PDB file of C-alpha atoms in Angstrom:
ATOM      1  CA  UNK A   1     113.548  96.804 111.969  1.00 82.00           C
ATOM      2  CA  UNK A   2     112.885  94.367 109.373  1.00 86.00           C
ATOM      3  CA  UNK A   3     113.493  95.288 106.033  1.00 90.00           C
ATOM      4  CA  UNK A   4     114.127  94.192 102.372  1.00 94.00           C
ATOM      5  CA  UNK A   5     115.797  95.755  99.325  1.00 95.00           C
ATOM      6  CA  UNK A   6     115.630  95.161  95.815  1.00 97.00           C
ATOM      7  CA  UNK A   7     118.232  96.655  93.311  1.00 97.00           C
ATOM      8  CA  UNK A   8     118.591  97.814  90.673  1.00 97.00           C
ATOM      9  CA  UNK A   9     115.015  99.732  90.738  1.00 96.00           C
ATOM     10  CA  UNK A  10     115.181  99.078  86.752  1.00 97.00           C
ATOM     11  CA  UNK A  11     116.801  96.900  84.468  1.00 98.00           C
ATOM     12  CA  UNK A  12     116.577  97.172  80.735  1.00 98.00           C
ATOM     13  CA  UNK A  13     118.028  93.726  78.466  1.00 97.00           C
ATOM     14  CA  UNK A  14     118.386  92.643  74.981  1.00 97.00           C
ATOM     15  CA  UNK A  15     116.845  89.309  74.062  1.00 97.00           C
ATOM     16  CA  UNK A  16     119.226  86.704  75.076  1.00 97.00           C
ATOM     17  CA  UNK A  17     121.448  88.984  77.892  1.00 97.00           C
ATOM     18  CA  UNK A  18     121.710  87.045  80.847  1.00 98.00           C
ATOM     19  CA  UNK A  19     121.258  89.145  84.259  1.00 98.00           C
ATOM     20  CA  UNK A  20     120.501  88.721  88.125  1.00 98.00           C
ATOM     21  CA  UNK A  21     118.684  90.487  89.996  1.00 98.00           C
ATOM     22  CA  UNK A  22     119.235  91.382  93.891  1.00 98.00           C
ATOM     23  CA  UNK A  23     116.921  91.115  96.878  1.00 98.00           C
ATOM     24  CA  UNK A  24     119.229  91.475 100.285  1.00 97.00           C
ATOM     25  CA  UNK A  25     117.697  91.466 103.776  1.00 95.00           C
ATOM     26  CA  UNK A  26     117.554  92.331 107.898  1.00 93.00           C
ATOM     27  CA  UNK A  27     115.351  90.141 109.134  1.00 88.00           C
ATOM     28  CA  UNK A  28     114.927  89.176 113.018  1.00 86.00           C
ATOM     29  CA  UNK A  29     114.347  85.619 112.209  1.00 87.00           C
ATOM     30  CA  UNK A  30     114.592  84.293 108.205  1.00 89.00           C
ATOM     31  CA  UNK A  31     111.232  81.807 107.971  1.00 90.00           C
ATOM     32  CA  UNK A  32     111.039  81.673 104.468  1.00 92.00           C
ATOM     33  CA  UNK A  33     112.574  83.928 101.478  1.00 95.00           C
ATOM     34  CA  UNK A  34     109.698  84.100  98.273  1.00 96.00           C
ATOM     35  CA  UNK A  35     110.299  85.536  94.800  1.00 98.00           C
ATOM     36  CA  UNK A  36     107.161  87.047  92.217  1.00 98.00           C
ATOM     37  CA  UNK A  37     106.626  88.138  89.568  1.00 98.00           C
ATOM     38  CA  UNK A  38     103.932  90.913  89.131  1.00 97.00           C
ATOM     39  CA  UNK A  39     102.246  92.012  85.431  1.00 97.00           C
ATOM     40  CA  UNK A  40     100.944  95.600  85.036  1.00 95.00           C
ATOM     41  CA  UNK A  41      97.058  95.529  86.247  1.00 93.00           C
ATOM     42  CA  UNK A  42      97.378  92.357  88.107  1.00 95.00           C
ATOM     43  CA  UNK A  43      98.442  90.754  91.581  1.00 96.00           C
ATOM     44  CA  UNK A  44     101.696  89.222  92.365  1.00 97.00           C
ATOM     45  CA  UNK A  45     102.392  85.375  90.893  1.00 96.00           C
ATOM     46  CA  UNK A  46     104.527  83.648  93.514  1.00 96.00           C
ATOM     47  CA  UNK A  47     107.576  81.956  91.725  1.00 97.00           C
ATOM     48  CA  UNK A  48     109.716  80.657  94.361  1.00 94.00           C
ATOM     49  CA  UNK A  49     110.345  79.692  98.204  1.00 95.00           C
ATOM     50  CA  UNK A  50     113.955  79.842  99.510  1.00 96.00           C
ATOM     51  CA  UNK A  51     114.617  78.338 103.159  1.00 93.00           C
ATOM     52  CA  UNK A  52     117.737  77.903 103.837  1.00 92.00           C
ATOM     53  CA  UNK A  53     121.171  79.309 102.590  1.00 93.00           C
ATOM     54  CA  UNK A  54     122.558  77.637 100.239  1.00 95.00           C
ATOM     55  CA  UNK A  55     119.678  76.281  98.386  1.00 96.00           C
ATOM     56  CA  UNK A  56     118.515  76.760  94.938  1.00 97.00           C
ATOM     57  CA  UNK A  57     115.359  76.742  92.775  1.00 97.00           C
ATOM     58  CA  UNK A  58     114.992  76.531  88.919  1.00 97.00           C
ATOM     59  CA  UNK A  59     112.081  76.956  86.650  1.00 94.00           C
ATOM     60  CA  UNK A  60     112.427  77.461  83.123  1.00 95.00           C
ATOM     61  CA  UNK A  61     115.112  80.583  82.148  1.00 96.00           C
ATOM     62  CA  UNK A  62     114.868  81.276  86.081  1.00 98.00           C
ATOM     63  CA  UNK A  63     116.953  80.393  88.989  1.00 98.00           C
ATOM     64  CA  UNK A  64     116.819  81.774  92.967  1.00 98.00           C
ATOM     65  CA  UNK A  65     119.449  81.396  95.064  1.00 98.00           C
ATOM     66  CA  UNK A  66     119.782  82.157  98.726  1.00 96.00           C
ATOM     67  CA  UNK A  67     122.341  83.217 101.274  1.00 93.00           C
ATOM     68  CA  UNK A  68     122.168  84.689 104.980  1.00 90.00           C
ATOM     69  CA  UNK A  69     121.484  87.953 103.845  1.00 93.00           C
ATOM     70  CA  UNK A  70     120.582  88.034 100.115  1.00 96.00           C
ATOM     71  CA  UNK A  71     119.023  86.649  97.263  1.00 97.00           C
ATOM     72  CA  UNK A  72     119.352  86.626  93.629  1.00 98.00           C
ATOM     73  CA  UNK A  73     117.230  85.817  90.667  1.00 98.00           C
ATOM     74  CA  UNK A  74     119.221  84.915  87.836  1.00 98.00           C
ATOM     75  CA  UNK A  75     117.365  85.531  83.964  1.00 97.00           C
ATOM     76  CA  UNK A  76     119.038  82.943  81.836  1.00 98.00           C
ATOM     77  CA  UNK A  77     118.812  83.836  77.994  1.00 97.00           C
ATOM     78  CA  UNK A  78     115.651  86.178  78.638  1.00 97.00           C
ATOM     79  CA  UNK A  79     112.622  86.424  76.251  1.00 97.00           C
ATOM     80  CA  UNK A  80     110.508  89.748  75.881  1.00 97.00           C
ATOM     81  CA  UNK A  81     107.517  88.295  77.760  1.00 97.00           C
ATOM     82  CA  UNK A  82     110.062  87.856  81.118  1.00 97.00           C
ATOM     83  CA  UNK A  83     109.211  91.047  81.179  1.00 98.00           C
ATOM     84  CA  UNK A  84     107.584  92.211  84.737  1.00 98.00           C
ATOM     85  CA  UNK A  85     108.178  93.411  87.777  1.00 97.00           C
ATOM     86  CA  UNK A  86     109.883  90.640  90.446  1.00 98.00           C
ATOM     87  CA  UNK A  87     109.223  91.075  93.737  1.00 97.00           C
ATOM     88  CA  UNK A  88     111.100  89.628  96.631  1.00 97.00           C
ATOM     89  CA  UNK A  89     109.205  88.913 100.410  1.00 95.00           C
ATOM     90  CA  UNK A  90     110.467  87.535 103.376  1.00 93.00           C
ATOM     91  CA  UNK A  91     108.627  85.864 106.104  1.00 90.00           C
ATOM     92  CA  UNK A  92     109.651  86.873 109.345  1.00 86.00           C
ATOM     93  CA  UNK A  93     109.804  84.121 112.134  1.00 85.00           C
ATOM     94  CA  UNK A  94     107.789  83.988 114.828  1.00 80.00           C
ATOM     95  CA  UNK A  95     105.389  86.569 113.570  1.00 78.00           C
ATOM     96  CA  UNK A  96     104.692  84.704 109.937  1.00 80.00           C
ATOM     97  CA  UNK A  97     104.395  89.067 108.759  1.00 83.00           C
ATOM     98  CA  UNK A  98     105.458  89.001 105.017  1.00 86.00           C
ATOM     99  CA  UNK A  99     107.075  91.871 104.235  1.00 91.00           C
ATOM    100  CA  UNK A 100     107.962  92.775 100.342  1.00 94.00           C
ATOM    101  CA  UNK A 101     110.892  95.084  98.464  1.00 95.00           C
ATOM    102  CA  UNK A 102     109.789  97.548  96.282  1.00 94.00           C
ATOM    103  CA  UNK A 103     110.433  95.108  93.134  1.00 96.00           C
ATOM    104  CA  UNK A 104     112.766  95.266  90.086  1.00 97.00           C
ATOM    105  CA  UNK A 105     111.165  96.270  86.578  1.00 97.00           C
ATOM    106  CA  UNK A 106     112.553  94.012  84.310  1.00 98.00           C
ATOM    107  CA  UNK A 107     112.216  95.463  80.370  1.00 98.00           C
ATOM    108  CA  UNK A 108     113.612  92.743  77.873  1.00 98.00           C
ATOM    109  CA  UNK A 109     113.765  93.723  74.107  1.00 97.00           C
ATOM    110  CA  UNK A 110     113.914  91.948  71.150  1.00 95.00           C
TER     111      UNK A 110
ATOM    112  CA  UNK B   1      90.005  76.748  93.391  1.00 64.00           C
ATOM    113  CA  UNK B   2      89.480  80.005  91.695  1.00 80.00           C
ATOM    114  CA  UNK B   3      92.074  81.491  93.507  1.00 95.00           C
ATOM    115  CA  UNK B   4      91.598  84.664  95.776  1.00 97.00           C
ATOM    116  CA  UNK B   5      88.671  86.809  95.096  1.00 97.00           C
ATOM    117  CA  UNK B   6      88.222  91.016  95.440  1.00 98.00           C
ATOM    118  CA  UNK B   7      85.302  93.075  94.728  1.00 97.00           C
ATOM    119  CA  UNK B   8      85.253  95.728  93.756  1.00 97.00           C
ATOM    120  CA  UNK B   9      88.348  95.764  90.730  1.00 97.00           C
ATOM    121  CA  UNK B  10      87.420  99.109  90.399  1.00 97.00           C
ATOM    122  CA  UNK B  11      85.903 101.966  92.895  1.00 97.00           C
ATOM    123  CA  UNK B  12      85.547 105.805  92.465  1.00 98.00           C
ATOM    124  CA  UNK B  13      84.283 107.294  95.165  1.00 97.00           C
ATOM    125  CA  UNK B  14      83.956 111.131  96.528  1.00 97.00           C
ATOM    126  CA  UNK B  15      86.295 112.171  99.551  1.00 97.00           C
ATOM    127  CA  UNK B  16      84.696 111.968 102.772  1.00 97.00           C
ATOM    128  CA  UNK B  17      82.665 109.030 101.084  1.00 98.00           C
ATOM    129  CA  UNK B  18      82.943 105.143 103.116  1.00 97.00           C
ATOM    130  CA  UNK B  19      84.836 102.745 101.177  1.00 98.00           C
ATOM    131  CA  UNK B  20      84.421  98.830 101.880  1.00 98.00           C
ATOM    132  CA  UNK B  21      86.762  96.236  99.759  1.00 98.00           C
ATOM    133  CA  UNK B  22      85.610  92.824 100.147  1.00 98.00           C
ATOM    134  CA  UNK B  23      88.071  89.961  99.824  1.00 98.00           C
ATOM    135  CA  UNK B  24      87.149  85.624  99.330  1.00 98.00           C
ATOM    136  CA  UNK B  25      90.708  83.612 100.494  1.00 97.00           C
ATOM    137  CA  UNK B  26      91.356  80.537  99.110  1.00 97.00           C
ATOM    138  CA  UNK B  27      89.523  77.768 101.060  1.00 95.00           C
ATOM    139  CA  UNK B  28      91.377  75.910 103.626  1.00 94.00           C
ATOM    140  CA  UNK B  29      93.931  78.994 103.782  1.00 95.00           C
ATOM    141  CA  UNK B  30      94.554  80.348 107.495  1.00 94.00           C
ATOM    142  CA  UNK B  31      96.202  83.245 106.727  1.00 94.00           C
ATOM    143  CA  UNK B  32      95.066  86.414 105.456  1.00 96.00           C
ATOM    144  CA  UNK B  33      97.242  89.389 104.532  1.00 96.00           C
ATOM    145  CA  UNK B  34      95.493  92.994 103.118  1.00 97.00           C
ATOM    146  CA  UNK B  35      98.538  95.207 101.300  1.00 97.00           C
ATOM    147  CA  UNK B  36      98.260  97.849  99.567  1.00 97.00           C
ATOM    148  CA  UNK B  37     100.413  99.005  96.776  1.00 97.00           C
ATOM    149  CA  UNK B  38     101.526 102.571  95.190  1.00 95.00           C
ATOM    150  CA  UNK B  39     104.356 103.533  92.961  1.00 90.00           C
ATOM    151  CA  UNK B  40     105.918 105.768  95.415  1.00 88.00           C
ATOM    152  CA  UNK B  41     105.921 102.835  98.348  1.00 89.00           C
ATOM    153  CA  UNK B  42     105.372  99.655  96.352  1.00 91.00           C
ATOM    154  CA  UNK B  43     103.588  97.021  98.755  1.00 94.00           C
ATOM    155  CA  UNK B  44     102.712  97.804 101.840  1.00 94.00           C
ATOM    156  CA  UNK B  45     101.541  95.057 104.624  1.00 94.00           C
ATOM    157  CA  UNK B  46      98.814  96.728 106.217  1.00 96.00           C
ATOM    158  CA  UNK B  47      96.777  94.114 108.660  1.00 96.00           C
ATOM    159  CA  UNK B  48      96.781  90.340 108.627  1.00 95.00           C
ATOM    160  CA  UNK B  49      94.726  87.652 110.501  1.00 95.00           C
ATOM    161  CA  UNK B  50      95.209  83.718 111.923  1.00 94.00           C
ATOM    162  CA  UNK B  51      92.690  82.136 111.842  1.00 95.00           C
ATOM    163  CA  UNK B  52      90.207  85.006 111.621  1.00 96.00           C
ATOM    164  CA  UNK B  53      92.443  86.693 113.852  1.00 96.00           C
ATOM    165  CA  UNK B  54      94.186  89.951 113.661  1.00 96.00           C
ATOM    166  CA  UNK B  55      97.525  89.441 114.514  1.00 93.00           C
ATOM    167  CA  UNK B  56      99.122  92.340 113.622  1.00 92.00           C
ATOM    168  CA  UNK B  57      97.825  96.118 112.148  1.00 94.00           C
ATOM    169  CA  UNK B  58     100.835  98.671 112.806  1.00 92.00           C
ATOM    170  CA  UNK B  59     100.349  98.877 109.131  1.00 93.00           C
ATOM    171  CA  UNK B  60      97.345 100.566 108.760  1.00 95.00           C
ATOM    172  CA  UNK B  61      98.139 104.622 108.298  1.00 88.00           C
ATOM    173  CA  UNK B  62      95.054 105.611 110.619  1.00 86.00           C
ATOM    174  CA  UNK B  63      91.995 105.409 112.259  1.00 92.00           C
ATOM    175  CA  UNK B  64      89.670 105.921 109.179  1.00 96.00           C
ATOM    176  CA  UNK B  65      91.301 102.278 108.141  1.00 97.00           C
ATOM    177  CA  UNK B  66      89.375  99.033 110.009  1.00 97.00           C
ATOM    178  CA  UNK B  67      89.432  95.678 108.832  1.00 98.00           C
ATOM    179  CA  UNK B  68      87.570  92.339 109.645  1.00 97.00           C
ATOM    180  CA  UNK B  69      87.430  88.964 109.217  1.00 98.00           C
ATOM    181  CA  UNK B  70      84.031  87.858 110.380  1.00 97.00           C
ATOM    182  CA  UNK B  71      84.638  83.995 109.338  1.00 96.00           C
ATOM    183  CA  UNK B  72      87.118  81.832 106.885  1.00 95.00           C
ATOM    184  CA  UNK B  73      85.944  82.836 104.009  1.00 96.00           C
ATOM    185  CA  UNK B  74      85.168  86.592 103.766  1.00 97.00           C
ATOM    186  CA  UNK B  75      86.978  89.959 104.911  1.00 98.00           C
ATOM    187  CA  UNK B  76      86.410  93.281 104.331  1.00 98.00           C
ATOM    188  CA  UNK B  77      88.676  96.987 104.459  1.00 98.00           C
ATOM    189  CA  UNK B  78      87.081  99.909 105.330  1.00 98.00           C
ATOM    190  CA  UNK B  79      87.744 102.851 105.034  1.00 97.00           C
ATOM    191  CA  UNK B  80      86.141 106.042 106.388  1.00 97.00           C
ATOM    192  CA  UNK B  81      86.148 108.914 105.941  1.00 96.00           C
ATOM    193  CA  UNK B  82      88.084 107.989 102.377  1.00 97.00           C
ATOM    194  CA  UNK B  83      90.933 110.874 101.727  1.00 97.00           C
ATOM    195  CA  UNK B  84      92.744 111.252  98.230  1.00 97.00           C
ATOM    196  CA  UNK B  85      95.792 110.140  99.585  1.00 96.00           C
ATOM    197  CA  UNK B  86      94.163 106.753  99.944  1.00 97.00           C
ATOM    198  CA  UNK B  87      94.451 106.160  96.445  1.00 97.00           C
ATOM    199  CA  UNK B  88      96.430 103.233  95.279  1.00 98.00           C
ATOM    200  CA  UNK B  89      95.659  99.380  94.510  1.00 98.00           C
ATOM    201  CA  UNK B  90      94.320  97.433  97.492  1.00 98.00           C
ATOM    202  CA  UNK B  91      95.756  93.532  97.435  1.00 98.00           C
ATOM    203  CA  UNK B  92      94.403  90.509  99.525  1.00 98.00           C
ATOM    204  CA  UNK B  93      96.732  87.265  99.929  1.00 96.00           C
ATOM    205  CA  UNK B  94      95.693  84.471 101.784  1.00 96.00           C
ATOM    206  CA  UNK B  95      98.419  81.229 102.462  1.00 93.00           C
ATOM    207  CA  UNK B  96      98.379  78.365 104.724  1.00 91.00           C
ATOM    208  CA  UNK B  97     101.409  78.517 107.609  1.00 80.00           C
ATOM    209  CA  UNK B  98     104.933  78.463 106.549  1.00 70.00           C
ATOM    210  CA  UNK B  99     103.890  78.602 102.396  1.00 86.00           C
ATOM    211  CA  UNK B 100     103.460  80.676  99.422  1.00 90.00           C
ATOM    212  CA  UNK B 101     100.592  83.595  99.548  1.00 92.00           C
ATOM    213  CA  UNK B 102      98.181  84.174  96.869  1.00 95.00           C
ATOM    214  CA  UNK B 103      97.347  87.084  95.786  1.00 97.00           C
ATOM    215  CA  UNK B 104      93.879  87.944  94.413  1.00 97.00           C
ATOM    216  CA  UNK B 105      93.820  91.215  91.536  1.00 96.00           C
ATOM    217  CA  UNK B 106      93.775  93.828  93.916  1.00 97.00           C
ATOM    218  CA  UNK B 107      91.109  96.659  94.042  1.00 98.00           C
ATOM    219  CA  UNK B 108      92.107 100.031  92.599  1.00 98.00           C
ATOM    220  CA  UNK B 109      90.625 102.810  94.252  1.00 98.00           C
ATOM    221  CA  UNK B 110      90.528 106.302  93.221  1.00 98.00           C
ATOM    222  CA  UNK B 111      89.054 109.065  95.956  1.00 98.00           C
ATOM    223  CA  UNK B 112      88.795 112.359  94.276  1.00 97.00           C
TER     224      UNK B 112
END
């Protein structure tokens, strides 16, 4: 069965502590690997696509990396307003489902 | 683009009542995904269409849950007869093949 998991559930950081966050995965067939970030009251923002182990994606204080069977969203020098949830989908092959982890709430304080 | 559009953002409605959550994708888009999301299960895939096409709708809990997708630009999630249980925020993404989805900001339903 396909399936994704996110740890920790909850992750609590002062201003400045640098983190990563986990998304691992069982997957029939890996199309395509996407990080978001969600805000309380609104829809998911998408942030990132991974395709391939191996590669990486930046943007600003936040970087995605990708291997056969995880990913990880490293917070570089967080801010309070990183705060959010981040959710992590995959995109199963063949069938194009997208299927998201329950999501890591991210708490950064100043 | 405005992005993906829902209506309602907000419905209370009586159990036993019909329920109908419309959804806009963004234009040229040729997938559509309906999830909906709760604290206890987080997002849950519950039908999504090619082309106007379901493809796949293991996801939706039961029977009193139908969805449609009568042409590119407009689909709809019923639900009837509406229970309690179905309370929870109700997300439509659309994407074009192999990219990013977009989500629109979800319709949060409350059956009492």
């Amino acid at each position: 069965e396909d399936q994704v998991t996110q740890s920790p559930e909850a992750l609590r950081l002062q201003e400045g502590e640098s983190s990563s966050l986990n998304c691992s995965y069982t997957v029939s067939g890996l199309r395509g690997l996407f990080w978001y970030r969600q805000d309380p009251g609104k829809g998911p923002e998408f942030l990132f696509t991974l395709y391939s182990a191996g590669e990486e994606k930046e943007k600003e204080r936040l970087k995605a990396t990708l291997t056969k069977k995880e990913s990880f969203l490293h917070i570089t020098a967080p801010k309070p307003e990183d705060s959010a949830t981040y959710l992590c989908a995959v995109q199963v092959y063949n069938t194009d489902k997208l299927i998201f982890g329950t999501g890591t709430r991210l708490q950064v304080f100043p | 683009d405005a992005g993906v559009i829902q209506s309602p953002r907000h419905e209370v409605t009586e159990m036993g009542q019909e329920v109908t959550l419309r959804c806009k994708p963004i234009s040229g888009h040729d997938y559509l995904f309906w999830y909906r999301q709760t604290m206890m299960r987080g997002l849950e895939l519950l039908i999504y269409f090619n082309n106007n096409v379901p493809i796949d709708d293991s996801g939706m809990p039961e029977d009193r849950f139908s969805a449609k997708m009568p042409n590119a630009s407009f689909s709809t999630l019923k639900i009837q007869p509406s229970e309690p249980r179905d309370s929870a925020v109700y997300f439509c993404a659309s994407s074009r093949q192999n990219t990013e989805a977009f989500f629109g900001q979800g319709t949060r339903l409350t059956v009492v």
